[in-house]
PDB file of C-alpha atoms in Angstrom:
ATOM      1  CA  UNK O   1      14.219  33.873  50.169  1.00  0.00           C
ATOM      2  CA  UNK O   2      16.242  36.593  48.453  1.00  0.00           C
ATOM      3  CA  UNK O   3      14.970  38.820  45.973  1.00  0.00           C
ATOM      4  CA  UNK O   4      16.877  37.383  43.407  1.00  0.00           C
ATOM      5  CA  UNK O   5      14.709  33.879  44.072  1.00  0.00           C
ATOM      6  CA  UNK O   6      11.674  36.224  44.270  1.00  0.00           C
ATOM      7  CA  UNK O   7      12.653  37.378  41.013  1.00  0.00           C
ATOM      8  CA  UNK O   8      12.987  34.312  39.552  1.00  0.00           C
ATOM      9  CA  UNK O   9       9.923  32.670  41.183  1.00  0.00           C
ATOM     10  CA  UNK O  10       7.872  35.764  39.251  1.00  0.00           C
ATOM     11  CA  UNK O  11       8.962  35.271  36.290  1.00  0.00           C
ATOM     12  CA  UNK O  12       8.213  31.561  36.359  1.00  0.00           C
ATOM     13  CA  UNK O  13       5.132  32.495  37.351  1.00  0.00           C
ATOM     14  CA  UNK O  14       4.431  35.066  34.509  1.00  0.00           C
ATOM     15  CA  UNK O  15       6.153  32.124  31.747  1.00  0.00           C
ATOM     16  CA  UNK O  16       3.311  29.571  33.632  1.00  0.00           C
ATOM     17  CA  UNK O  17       0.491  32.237  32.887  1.00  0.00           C
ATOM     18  CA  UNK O  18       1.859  32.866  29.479  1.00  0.00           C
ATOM     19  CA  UNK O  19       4.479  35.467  29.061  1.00  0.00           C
ATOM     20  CA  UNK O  20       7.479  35.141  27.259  1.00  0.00           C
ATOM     21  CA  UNK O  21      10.061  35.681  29.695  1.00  0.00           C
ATOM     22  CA  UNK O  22      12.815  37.868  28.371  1.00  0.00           C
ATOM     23  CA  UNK O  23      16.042  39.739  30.025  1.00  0.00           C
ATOM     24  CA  UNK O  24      16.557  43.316  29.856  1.00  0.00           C
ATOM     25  CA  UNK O  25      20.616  42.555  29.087  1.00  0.00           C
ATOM     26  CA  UNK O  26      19.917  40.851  25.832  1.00  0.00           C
ATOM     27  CA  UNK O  27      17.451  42.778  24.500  1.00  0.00           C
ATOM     28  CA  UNK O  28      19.436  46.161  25.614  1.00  0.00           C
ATOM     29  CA  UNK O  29      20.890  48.317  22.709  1.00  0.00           C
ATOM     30  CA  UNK O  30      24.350  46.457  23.416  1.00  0.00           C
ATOM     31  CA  UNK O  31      22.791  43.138  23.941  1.00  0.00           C
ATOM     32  CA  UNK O  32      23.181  39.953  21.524  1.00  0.00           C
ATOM     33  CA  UNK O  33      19.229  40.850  20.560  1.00  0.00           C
ATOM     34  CA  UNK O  34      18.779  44.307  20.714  1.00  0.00           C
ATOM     35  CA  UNK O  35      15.076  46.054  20.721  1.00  0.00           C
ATOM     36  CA  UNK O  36      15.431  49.196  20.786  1.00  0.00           C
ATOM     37  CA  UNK O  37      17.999  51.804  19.733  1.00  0.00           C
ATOM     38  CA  UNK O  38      19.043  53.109  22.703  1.00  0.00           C
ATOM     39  CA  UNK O  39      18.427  53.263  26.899  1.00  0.00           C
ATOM     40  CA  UNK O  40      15.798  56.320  27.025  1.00  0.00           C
ATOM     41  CA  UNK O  41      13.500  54.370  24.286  1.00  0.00           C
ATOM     42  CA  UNK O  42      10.738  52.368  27.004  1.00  0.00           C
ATOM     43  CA  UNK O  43       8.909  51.167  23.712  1.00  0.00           C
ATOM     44  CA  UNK O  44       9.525  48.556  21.768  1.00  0.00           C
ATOM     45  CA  UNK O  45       8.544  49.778  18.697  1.00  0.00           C
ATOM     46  CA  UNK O  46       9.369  46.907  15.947  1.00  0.00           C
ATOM     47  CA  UNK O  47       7.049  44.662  18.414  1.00  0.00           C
ATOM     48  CA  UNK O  48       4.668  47.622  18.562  1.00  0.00           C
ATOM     49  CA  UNK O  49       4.534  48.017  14.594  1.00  0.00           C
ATOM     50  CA  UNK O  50       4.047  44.297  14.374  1.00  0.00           C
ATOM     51  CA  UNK O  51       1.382  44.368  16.850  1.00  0.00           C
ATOM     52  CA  UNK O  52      -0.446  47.105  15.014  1.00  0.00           C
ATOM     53  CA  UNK O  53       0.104  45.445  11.336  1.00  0.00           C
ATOM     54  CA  UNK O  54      -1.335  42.224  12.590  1.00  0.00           C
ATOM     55  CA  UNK O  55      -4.047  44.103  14.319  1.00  0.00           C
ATOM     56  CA  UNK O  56      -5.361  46.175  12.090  1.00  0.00           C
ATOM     57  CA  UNK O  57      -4.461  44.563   8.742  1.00  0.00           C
ATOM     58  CA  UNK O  58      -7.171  46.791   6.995  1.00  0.00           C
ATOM     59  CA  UNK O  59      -5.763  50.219   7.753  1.00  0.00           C
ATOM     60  CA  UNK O  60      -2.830  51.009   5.129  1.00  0.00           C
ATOM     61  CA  UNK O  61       1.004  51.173   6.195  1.00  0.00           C
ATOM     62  CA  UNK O  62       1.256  55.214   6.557  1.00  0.00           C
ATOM     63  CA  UNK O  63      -1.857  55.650   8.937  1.00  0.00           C
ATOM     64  CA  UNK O  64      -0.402  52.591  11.662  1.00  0.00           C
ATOM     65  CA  UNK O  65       2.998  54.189  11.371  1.00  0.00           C
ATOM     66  CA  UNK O  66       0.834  57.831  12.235  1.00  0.00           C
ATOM     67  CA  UNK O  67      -0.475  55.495  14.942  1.00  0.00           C
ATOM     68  CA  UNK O  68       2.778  54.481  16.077  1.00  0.00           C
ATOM     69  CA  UNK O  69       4.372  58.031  16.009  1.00  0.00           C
ATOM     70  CA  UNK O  70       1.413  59.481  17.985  1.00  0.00           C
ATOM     71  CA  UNK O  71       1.578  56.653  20.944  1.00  0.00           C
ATOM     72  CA  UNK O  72       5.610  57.381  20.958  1.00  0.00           C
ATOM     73  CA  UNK O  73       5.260  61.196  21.058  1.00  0.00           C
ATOM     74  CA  UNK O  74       2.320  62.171  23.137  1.00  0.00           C
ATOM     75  CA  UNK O  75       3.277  65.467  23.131  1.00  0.00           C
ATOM     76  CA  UNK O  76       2.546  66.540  26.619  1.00  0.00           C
ATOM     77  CA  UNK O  77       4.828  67.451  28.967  1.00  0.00           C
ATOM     78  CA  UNK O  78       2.359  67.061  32.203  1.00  0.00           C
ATOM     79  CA  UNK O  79       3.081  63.083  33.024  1.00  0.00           C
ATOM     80  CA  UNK O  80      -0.510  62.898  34.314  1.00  0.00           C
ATOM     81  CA  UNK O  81      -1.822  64.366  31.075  1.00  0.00           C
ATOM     82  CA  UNK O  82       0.462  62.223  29.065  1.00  0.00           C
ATOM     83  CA  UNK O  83      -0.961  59.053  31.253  1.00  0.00           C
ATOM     84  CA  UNK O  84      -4.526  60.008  30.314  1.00  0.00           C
ATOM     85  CA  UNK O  85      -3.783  60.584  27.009  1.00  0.00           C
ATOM     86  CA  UNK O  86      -2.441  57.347  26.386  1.00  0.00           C
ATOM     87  CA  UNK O  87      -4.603  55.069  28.304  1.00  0.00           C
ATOM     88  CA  UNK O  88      -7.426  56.811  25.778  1.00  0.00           C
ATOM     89  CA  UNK O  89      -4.956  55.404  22.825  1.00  0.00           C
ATOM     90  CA  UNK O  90      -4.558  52.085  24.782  1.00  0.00           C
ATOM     91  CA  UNK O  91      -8.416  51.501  25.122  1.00  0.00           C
ATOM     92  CA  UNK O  92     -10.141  53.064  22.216  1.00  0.00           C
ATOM     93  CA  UNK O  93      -7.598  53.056  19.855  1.00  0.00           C
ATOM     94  CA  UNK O  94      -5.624  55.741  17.837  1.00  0.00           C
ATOM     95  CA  UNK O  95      -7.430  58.041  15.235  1.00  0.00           C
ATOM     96  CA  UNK O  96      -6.272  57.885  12.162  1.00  0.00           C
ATOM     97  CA  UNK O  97      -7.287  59.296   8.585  1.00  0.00           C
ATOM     98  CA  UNK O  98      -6.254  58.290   5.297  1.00  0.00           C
ATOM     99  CA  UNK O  99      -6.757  58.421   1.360  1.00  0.00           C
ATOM    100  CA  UNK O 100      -8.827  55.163   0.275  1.00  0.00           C
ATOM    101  CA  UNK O 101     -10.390  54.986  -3.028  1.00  0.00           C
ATOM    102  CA  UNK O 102     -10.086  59.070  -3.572  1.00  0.00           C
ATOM    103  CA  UNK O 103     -11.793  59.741   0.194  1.00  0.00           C
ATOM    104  CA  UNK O 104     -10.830  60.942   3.478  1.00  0.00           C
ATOM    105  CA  UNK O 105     -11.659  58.319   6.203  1.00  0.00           C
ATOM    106  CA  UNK O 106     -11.123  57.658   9.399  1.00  0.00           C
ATOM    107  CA  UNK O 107     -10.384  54.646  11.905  1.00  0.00           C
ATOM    108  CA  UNK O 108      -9.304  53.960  15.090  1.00  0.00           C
ATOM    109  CA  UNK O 109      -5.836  51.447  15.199  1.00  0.00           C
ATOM    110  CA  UNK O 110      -6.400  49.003  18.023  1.00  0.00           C
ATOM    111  CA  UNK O 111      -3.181  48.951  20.154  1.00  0.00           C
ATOM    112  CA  UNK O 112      -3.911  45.470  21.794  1.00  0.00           C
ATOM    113  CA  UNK O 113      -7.029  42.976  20.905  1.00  0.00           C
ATOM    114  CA  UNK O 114      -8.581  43.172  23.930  1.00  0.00           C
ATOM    115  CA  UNK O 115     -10.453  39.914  23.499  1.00  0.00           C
ATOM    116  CA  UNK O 116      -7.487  38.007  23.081  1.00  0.00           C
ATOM    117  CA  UNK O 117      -5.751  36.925  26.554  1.00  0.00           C
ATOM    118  CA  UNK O 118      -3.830  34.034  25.471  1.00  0.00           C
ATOM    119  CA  UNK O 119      -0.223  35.349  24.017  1.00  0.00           C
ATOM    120  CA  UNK O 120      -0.334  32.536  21.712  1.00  0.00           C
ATOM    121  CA  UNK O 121       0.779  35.257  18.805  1.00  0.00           C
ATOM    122  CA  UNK O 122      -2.768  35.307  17.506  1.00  0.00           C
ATOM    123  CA  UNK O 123      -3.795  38.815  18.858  1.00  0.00           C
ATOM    124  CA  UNK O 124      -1.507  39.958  21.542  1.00  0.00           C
ATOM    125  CA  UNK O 125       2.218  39.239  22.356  1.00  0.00           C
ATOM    126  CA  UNK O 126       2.978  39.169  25.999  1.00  0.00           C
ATOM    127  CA  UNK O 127       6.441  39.675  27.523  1.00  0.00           C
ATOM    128  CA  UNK O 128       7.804  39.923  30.769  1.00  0.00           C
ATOM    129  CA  UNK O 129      11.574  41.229  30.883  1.00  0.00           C
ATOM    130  CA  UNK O 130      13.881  41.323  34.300  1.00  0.00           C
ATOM    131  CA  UNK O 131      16.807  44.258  34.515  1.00  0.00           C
ATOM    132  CA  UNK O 132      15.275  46.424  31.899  1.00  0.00           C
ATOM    133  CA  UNK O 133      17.670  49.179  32.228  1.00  0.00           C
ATOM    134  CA  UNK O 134      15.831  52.956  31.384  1.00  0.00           C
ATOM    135  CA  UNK O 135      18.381  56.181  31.319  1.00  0.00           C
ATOM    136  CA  UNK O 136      16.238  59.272  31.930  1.00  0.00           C
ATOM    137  CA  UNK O 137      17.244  62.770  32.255  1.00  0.00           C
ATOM    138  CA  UNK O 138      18.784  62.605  36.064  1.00  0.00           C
ATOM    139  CA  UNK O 139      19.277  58.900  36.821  1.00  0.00           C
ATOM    140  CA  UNK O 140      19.583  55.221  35.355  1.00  0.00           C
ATOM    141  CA  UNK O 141      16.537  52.764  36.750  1.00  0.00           C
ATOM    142  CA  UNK O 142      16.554  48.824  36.503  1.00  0.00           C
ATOM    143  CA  UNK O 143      12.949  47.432  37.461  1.00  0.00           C
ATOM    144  CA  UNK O 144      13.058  43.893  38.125  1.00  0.00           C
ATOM    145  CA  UNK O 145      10.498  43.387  35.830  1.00  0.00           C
ATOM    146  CA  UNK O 146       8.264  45.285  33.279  1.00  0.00           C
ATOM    147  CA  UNK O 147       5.504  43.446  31.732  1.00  0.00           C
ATOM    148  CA  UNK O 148       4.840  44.203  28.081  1.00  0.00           C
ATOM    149  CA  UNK O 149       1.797  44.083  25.849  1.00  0.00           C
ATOM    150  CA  UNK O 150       2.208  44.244  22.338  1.00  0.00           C
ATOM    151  CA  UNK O 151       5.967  45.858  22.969  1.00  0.00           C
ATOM    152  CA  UNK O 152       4.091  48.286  25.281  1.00  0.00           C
ATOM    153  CA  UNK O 153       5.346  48.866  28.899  1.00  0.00           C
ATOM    154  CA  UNK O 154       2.063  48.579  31.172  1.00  0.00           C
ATOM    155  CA  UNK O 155       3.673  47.117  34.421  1.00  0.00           C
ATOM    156  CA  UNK O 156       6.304  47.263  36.540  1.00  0.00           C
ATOM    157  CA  UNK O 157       7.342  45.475  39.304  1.00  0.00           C
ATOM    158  CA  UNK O 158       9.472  46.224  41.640  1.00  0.00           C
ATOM    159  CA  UNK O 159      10.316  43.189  44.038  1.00  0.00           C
ATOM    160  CA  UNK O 160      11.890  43.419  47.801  1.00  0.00           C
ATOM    161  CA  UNK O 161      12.835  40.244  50.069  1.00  0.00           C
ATOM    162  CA  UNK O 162      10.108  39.949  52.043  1.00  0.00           C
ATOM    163  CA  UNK O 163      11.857  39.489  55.405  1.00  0.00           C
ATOM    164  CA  UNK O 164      14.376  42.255  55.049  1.00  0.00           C
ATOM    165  CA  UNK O 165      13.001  45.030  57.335  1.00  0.00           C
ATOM    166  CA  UNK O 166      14.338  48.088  55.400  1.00  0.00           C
ATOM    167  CA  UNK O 167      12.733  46.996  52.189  1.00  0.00           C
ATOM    168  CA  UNK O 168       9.878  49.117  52.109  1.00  0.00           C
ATOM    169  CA  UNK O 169       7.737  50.971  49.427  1.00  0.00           C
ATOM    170  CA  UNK O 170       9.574  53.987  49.857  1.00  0.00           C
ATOM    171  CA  UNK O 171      13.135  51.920  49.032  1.00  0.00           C
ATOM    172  CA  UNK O 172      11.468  49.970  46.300  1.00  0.00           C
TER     173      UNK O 172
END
């Protein structure tokens, strides 16, 4: 098996379990369905503001975009800081505040209904792209595949052929 067919194999998989299998070359910035503006962006933040709009349809507008601009800028440089931080966002929710009715109050926005498992576009939306292409500061990455929640990157895998001796973790 290569790891092209291991590739594939996953993401049949991941389509049978209920993912909507998507590749990183049409939905990059240059691709014939782009989401997301460029190759640093690992978000994909229309699918994220959906998610949060369907979600929490009882917060207004400006407090889920103040939910959306706080999961994209963490603001903390430490990446195990910024990993806490945001698994906190991802499980309780995002404070917000707004103005209702002449009073200050305060909610949490749900990043992903954690009751719902079934993708079927009542709660969550679950997507599993191949060759998702990320630029960072020193060098360009392409997972094989990064499963998304809600336009939210919380896998990736990173697939070797199985019988090829030098494909180890530290290669992969």
């Amino acid at each position: 098996m290569t790891e092209d067919q291991l590739e594939q194999e996953t993401l049949v998989w991941l389509q049978d379990v209920g993912y909507a299998v998507r590749s990183g070359v049409d939905i990059a910035p240059d691709g014939p369905a782009p989401e997301r503006a460029n190759h640093r962006e690992v978000l994909l933040l229309e699918r994220l503001r959906a998610a949060i709009a369907r979600l929490n349809p009882g917060i207004p507008a400006a407090a889920r975009e103040d939910a959306v601009q706080r999961v994209q800028n963490l603001g903390l440089p430490a990446q195990l800081a910024a990993n806490r931080a945001f698994h906190q966002l991802l499980v309780g929710g995002v404070p917000v505040q707004y103005q209702q009715g002449g009073e200050t109050r305060g909610d949490f926005v749900r990043l992903i209904d954690w009751a719902d498992d079934s993708g079927n576009g009542s709660g969550n939306e679950f997507w599993a792209v191949n060759q998702f292409t990320l630029k960072g500061p020193h060098h360009t990455r392409r997972p094989d595949i990064v499963l998304f929640v809600n336009g939210l990157p919380l896998v990736l895998l990173e697939l070797k052929n199985p019988v090829d001796a030098a494909a180890d973790i530290w290669r992969a």
